Amino acid sequence: MISPRKTYIIANWKMNFTPGESSLYLQRLSNRIQPSRNVQVILAPSTVSLQPLSLQINRRQFKLAAQNFYWRDYGAFTGETSVSQIRGFVDYAIVGHSERRHIFNESEEDIAQKVAAALRNNITPILCIGETAMEREDGETAAAIYSQLANGLNEVSDRDIDRIIIAYEPVWAISTNKNACPAGITDIEEAQALIRKHISKLYGKEASETIPVLYGGSVNSDTAGGYLSIKGIDGLLVGSASLIADSFCAIVETAKGIKNE
Ligand code: PEP
């Protein structure tokens, strides 16, 4: 079960760093980020770096997340990596990232199966949802959020909802620097409220109040504090800024400052 209202700072390194570079970068972060009770730092390197980093990390300091996996446990699926093959290395897995949905055409069915496979293998899924620019312009943000939540959680029982993290990542804000305006902040507060409302309908009030809802989309060390201060936002999913030690460490420090550590 996820501890209620912890802050999560997740570094999505995307398709960057070789295993050797990942190891050196982890070493740099380890020297600067101290373990914390209230702020959980999660690193999501490429699949090829998961095994070596799992031997290197101090799990009190960092946890590892998979960026992707296939939902079947084994079989004739050339080129894929199953969640059961990586479960010894990771505690979390990103599922439904917009780059997987839009570049690799992952379907809602795939995403629901991945959430279920992660849970089956004792891995916490970080389910990413968010509207496209067009859905937003057409006033369909709420509908997009509802349908991605309902589909992504299709296989999740009442018993397992407390093992899920939701990341609200509007597609228009990812890697665009388009989110740092005050209007964006109001939108994010509304979006987390919509997410919690829908979770309440599907799983009840308690689940809606305890489920962690993170924000992601062009967060950097200047904007992190603003996002972390938004009501109902329990952490950040950071892409580009997580690749620069100074920026990422500053984001983690900001989160600890907000938690008064
Ligand atoms: C992401 O990869 O989920 C992300 C939010 O990336 P960026 O911070 O680069 O927008």
Coordinates of N, CA and C and ligand atoms in Angstrom, one line a residue, residues 12 14 97 99 169 173-176 216-219 237-241, ligand 1:
N12 N 12.4 10.8 -15.4 CA 12.2 10.0 -16.6 C 13.4 10.3 -17.6
K14 N 14.1 8.9 -20.2 CA 13.7 8.6 -21.6 C 14.9 7.8 -22.3
H97 N 2.6 6.4 -20.8 CA 3.2 7.7 -21.1 C 2.8 8.2 -22.5
E99 N 4.3 9.5 -24.9 CA 5.2 9.1 -26.0 C 4.9 7.7 -26.4
E169 N -0.3 14.4 -17.1 CA 0.7 15.0 -18.0 C 0.0 15.4 -19.2
A173 N 1.9 19.9 -22.8 CA 2.9 20.5 -21.9 C 4.2 19.7 -21.9
I174 N 4.3 18.5 -22.5 CA 5.4 17.7 -22.4 C 6.5 18.1 -23.3
S175 N 7.7 18.5 -22.8 CA 8.9 18.9 -23.5 C 8.6 20.1 -24.4
T176 N 7.7 21.0 -24.0 CA 7.3 22.2 -24.8 C 7.6 23.5 -24.1
G216 N 3.2 16.3 -14.5 CA 4.4 16.3 -15.4 C 4.2 17.1 -16.6
G217 N 5.2 17.8 -17.1 CA 5.1 18.6 -18.3 C 6.1 19.8 -18.2
S218 N 7.3 19.6 -18.8 CA 8.3 20.7 -18.8 C 8.6 21.3 -17.4
V219 N 8.6 20.5 -16.4 CA 8.9 21.0 -15.1 C 10.4 21.3 -15.0
L237 N 6.6 14.4 -12.3 CA 7.3 13.5 -13.2 C 8.1 14.4 -14.1
V238 N 9.4 14.3 -14.1 CA 10.3 15.2 -14.7 C 11.1 14.5 -15.8
G239 N 11.0 15.1 -17.1 CA 11.8 14.5 -18.2 C 13.1 15.2 -18.4
S240 N 13.1 16.2 -19.3 CA 14.4 16.9 -19.7 C 15.2 17.4 -18.5
A241 N 14.6 18.0 -17.5 CA 15.3 18.6 -16.4 C 15.9 17.5 -15.5
Ligands
PEP1 C1 7.9 13.3 -19.2 O1 8.7 12.7 -19.9 O2 6.9 12.7 -18.7 C2 8.0 14.8 -19.2 C3 7.1 15.4 -18.5 O3 9.0 15.3 -19.9 P1 9.4 16.9 -19.8 O4 9.7 17.2 -18.4 O5 10.7 16.9 -20.7 O6 8.3 17.7 -20.4

